[in-house]
Amino acid sequence: MVEAKTILVTGGCGFIGSNFIHYMLGKYPSYRIINLDKLTYCGNLDNLCEVVQQPNCTFVKGDIADRERVRGILHDERVGVIINFAAESHVDRSIEDPDLFLRTNILGTQVLLEGAREAKIPLFIQISTDEVYGSLGTKGFFTEATPLKPNSPYAASKAAADLMVRAYAKTYGLASIITRCSNNYGPYQFPEKLIPLMISNAVEDRELPIYGDGLNVRDWIYVGDHCQALDVILHRGKSGEMYNIGGASERTNLQVVRTILESLGKPESLIRFVKDRPGHDRRYAMDFSKLKQELDWQPLMTFEQGIQQTITWYVEHRDWWQRIKTGEYREYYERMYGNR
Ligand code: NAD
Ligand code: TYD
């Protein structure tokens, strides 16, 4: 158990990282968060506008693969735990251009691990993904013992990072935990991922591109439930362990898209079946019984509730995603935050 008063969150301007910061500062007002983020195309300080001015929430613009930057932060601050969300996270981009995925997801993680080792940080939490396990057939679930069989450059880079975390734990005794979560959805998700892309396209009466036959299955978890699982793991998780986190909500992509169209009152004629993604994993499904049994966590949000809340959020925050979709937000950053 770790006294996590000061947390170094990396990638806190992205989708899950920003939700996590909101969650933690809301629940633990006495905690301090240092948010190290490079502000890549999907890092958005707007995601944190309610908390970015709070004295216990510090933003540092920087790269997790920058040794001096990481060393500087860990030297100056008394960090109780590092939670590494920072990553290149989109499978399609990893297929187009894998190089950056190796640099950020593998080398970046190793730089953080090295910094943690040098500064004797009490706990390192690596935010990983179910995609490291590869693809399932129609039956079965991923457990923590499932062999790693990543199929995309993204998944391979995340699997490599997990192995590096393991190596630092075994070789140097670094206290660490790896979490592997299924597909998240909710507020502040960059609209290149399935759910925000489909909601925003449907709102604008644009086509909804479905890869292949649309029967690929994902296990969807509301981002708030993921944050709550991380809270539990951070405070009560056992060092050296891995924990699967899941939403218990398997849906085909076609089911997800139809739910969105129905909720928005839009016609199914907006659906376009397009060329399949190369190496497209057929099905992900999580067995998270370890987390349930050992730490008494389970997801609270049903998919039906979560998707409705999410659709409402995107409808009410049209400015947020329209700025991103038009590329206007880059100029806005420079004006608002310069080179912070
Ligand atoms: P995201 O793409 O929305 O955010 C990533 C954040 O990392 C951005 O703010 C970006 O600016 C920052 N970043 C990227 N490269 C960086 C670097 N070199 N240095 C510092 N910051 C950098 O991603 P997300 O969906 O919030 O995912 C967060 C983490 O959770 C990732 O590690 C991802 O692999 C993992 N994960 C995501 C999901 C999901 O469904 N989104 C599921 C399981 C696990
Ligand atoms: P995505 O949100 O990219 O997450 P991941 O690939 O990490 O699971 O995609 C979720 C599913 O939706 C996946 O099976 C690919 C599919 N998909 C489409 O059919 N069309 C799209 O435009 C996108 C982005 C994804």
Short mmCIF file of C-alpha atoms in Angstrom, two decimals, residues 43-226:
data_model
loop_
_atom_site.label_atom_id
_atom_site.label_comp_id
_atom_site.label_asym_id
_atom_site.label_seq_id
_atom_site.Cartn_x
_atom_site.Cartn_y
_atom_site.Cartn_z
CA GLY A 43 -3.25 15.94 -25.99
CA ASN A 44 -5.64 18.75 -25.24
CA LEU A 45 -5.35 21.16 -22.31
CA ASP A 46 -9.02 21.98 -22.82
CA ASN A 47 -9.72 18.58 -21.27
CA LEU A 48 -8.44 19.98 -17.98
CA CYS A 49 -9.67 23.56 -18.11
CA GLU A 50 -11.61 23.22 -14.82
CA VAL A 51 -8.55 22.04 -12.87
CA VAL A 52 -5.53 23.39 -14.73
CA GLN A 53 -5.37 26.53 -12.56
CA GLN A 54 -5.66 24.63 -9.26
CA PRO A 55 -2.46 24.91 -7.17
CA ASN A 56 -2.35 21.13 -6.62
CA CYS A 57 -2.44 20.38 -10.37
CA THR A 58 0.78 21.21 -12.17
CA PHE A 59 1.16 20.89 -15.91
CA VAL A 60 4.60 20.23 -17.39
CA LYS A 61 4.88 20.17 -21.14
CA GLY A 62 7.41 17.50 -22.04
CA ASP A 63 8.23 14.15 -23.55
CA ILE A 64 8.38 10.97 -21.46
CA ALA A 65 11.32 9.89 -23.65
CA ASP A 66 13.30 13.00 -22.60
CA ARG A 67 15.64 11.68 -19.88
CA GLU A 68 16.64 15.06 -18.51
CA ARG A 69 13.07 16.30 -18.31
CA VAL A 70 11.96 13.17 -16.45
CA ARG A 71 15.00 13.21 -14.18
CA GLY A 72 14.43 16.89 -13.40
CA ILE A 73 10.84 16.32 -12.27
CA LEU A 74 11.70 13.27 -10.18
CA HIS A 75 14.68 15.05 -8.62
CA ASP A 76 12.70 18.18 -7.66
CA GLU A 77 9.47 16.60 -6.45
CA ARG A 78 8.62 13.97 -3.84
CA VAL A 79 6.63 11.71 -6.10
CA GLY A 80 4.84 8.77 -4.43
CA VAL A 81 3.73 7.06 -7.61
CA ILE A 82 4.12 7.38 -11.37
CA ILE A 83 1.09 6.43 -13.47
CA ASN A 84 2.06 6.12 -17.11
CA PHE A 85 -0.85 6.87 -19.43
CA ALA A 86 1.29 8.61 -22.08
CA ALA A 87 1.27 6.73 -25.35
CA GLU A 88 0.57 6.78 -29.00
CA SER A 89 -2.77 5.02 -28.77
CA HIS A 90 -4.46 4.64 -32.14
CA VAL A 91 -4.14 1.31 -33.98
CA ASP A 92 -4.78 2.80 -37.45
CA ARG A 93 -1.99 5.35 -36.98
CA SER A 94 0.36 2.58 -35.82
CA ILE A 95 -0.30 0.75 -39.08
CA GLU A 96 0.52 3.89 -41.09
CA ASP A 97 3.59 4.92 -39.08
CA PRO A 98 4.88 2.49 -36.41
CA ASP A 99 8.13 4.35 -35.60
CA LEU A 100 6.65 6.87 -33.21
CA PHE A 101 4.86 4.07 -31.36
CA LEU A 102 8.17 2.39 -30.60
CA ARG A 103 9.73 5.63 -29.46
CA THR A 104 6.99 6.80 -27.12
CA ASN A 105 5.47 3.54 -25.96
CA ILE A 106 8.63 1.50 -25.48
CA LEU A 107 11.55 3.89 -25.12
CA GLY A 108 9.41 6.47 -23.29
CA THR A 109 8.31 3.84 -20.77
CA GLN A 110 11.90 2.71 -20.27
CA VAL A 111 13.01 6.29 -19.63
CA LEU A 112 10.31 6.63 -16.98
CA LEU A 113 11.29 3.30 -15.44
CA GLU A 114 14.92 4.37 -15.29
CA GLY A 115 13.91 7.68 -13.71
CA ALA A 116 11.79 5.79 -11.18
CA ARG A 117 14.67 3.47 -10.35
CA GLU A 118 17.18 6.30 -9.88
CA ALA A 119 14.81 8.37 -7.76
CA LYS A 120 13.58 5.31 -5.79
CA ILE A 121 9.93 6.02 -6.57
CA PRO A 122 7.76 3.80 -4.32
CA LEU A 123 5.41 2.61 -7.10
CA PHE A 124 5.19 2.61 -10.91
CA ILE A 125 1.84 1.86 -12.56
CA GLN A 126 1.85 1.03 -16.26
CA ILE A 127 -1.46 1.58 -18.06
CA SER A 128 -1.60 -1.19 -20.60
CA THR A 129 -4.30 -2.71 -22.74
CA ASP A 130 -6.14 -5.95 -23.50
CA GLU A 131 -4.78 -5.66 -27.05
CA VAL A 132 -1.46 -7.16 -25.89
CA TYR A 133 -3.23 -10.54 -25.69
CA GLY A 134 -4.18 -10.57 -29.38
CA SER A 135 -7.51 -11.78 -30.67
CA LEU A 136 -10.11 -14.26 -29.38
CA GLY A 137 -12.50 -16.53 -31.27
CA THR A 138 -16.17 -16.57 -30.38
CA LYS A 139 -15.52 -18.14 -26.96
CA GLY A 140 -13.25 -17.50 -24.00
CA PHE A 141 -11.76 -14.54 -22.14
CA PHE A 142 -8.33 -13.01 -21.61
CA THR A 143 -6.93 -13.68 -18.13
CA GLU A 144 -3.71 -12.29 -16.68
CA ALA A 145 -2.09 -15.63 -17.64
CA THR A 146 -3.05 -15.42 -21.33
CA PRO A 147 0.13 -15.36 -23.45
CA LEU A 148 0.99 -12.09 -25.17
CA LYS A 149 0.20 -12.24 -28.89
CA PRO A 150 -0.10 -8.65 -30.09
CA ASN A 151 -1.20 -8.19 -33.69
CA SER A 152 -0.82 -4.47 -34.44
CA PRO A 153 2.28 -2.31 -34.10
CA TYR A 154 0.40 -0.42 -31.35
CA ALA A 155 -0.33 -3.62 -29.42
CA ALA A 156 3.23 -4.89 -29.93
CA SER A 157 4.66 -1.64 -28.57
CA LYS A 158 2.41 -1.85 -25.50
CA ALA A 159 3.38 -5.50 -24.94
CA ALA A 160 7.07 -4.57 -25.19
CA ALA A 161 6.55 -1.82 -22.62
CA ASP A 162 4.86 -4.32 -20.27
CA LEU A 163 7.85 -6.63 -20.59
CA MET A 164 10.20 -3.76 -19.80
CA VAL A 165 8.20 -3.00 -16.65
CA ARG A 166 8.51 -6.65 -15.68
CA ALA A 167 12.26 -6.57 -16.33
CA TYR A 168 12.72 -3.51 -14.11
CA ALA A 169 10.75 -5.22 -11.36
CA LYS A 170 12.73 -8.48 -11.59
CA THR A 171 16.17 -7.00 -12.24
CA TYR A 172 16.16 -3.85 -10.12
CA GLY A 173 13.34 -4.60 -7.67
CA LEU A 174 11.27 -1.66 -8.88
CA ALA A 175 7.80 -1.80 -7.31
CA SER A 176 5.38 -1.84 -10.19
CA ILE A 177 1.89 -2.85 -11.27
CA ILE A 178 0.60 -3.39 -14.81
CA THR A 179 -3.08 -2.80 -15.57
CA ARG A 180 -4.69 -4.03 -18.78
CA CYS A 181 -8.01 -2.50 -19.62
CA SER A 182 -10.52 -3.07 -22.39
CA ASN A 183 -11.90 -0.39 -24.77
CA ASN A 184 -12.80 2.81 -22.93
CA TYR A 185 -15.44 5.34 -23.95
CA GLY A 186 -16.73 8.58 -22.42
CA PRO A 187 -16.03 12.33 -22.39
CA TYR A 188 -12.86 13.81 -23.94
CA GLN A 189 -12.04 10.88 -26.23
CA PHE A 190 -10.31 12.00 -29.39
CA PRO A 191 -12.79 11.70 -32.27
CA GLU A 192 -10.70 9.27 -34.30
CA LYS A 193 -11.76 6.35 -32.05
CA LEU A 194 -14.91 4.39 -32.86
CA ILE A 195 -17.47 5.86 -30.44
CA PRO A 196 -16.68 9.60 -30.60
CA LEU A 197 -16.08 9.35 -34.36
CA MET A 198 -19.46 7.75 -34.94
CA ILE A 199 -21.34 10.12 -32.62
CA SER A 200 -19.77 13.24 -34.13
CA ASN A 201 -20.22 12.03 -37.71
CA ALA A 202 -23.85 11.10 -37.06
CA VAL A 203 -24.55 14.51 -35.50
CA GLU A 204 -23.18 16.12 -38.68
CA ASP A 205 -25.03 13.65 -40.97
CA ARG A 206 -21.73 12.30 -42.27
CA GLU A 207 -21.08 8.71 -43.25
CA LEU A 208 -20.14 6.20 -40.53
CA PRO A 209 -17.27 4.03 -41.82
CA ILE A 210 -17.45 0.48 -40.48
CA TYR A 211 -14.44 -1.72 -41.15
CA GLY A 212 -15.08 -5.14 -42.70
CA ASP A 213 -18.36 -6.80 -41.74
CA GLY A 214 -18.79 -4.80 -38.50
CA LEU A 215 -18.93 -7.99 -36.44
CA ASN A 216 -15.68 -7.46 -34.56
CA VAL A 217 -16.35 -7.49 -30.84
CA ARG A 218 -14.94 -5.17 -28.18
CA ASP A 219 -15.58 -5.13 -24.43
CA TRP A 220 -16.59 -1.55 -23.65
CA ILE A 221 -15.89 0.12 -20.29
CA TYR A 222 -17.04 3.57 -19.24
CA VAL A 223 -13.92 5.64 -18.53
CA GLY A 224 -15.16 6.55 -15.03
CA ASP A 225 -15.19 2.87 -14.11
CA HIS A 226 -11.61 2.52 -15.37
#
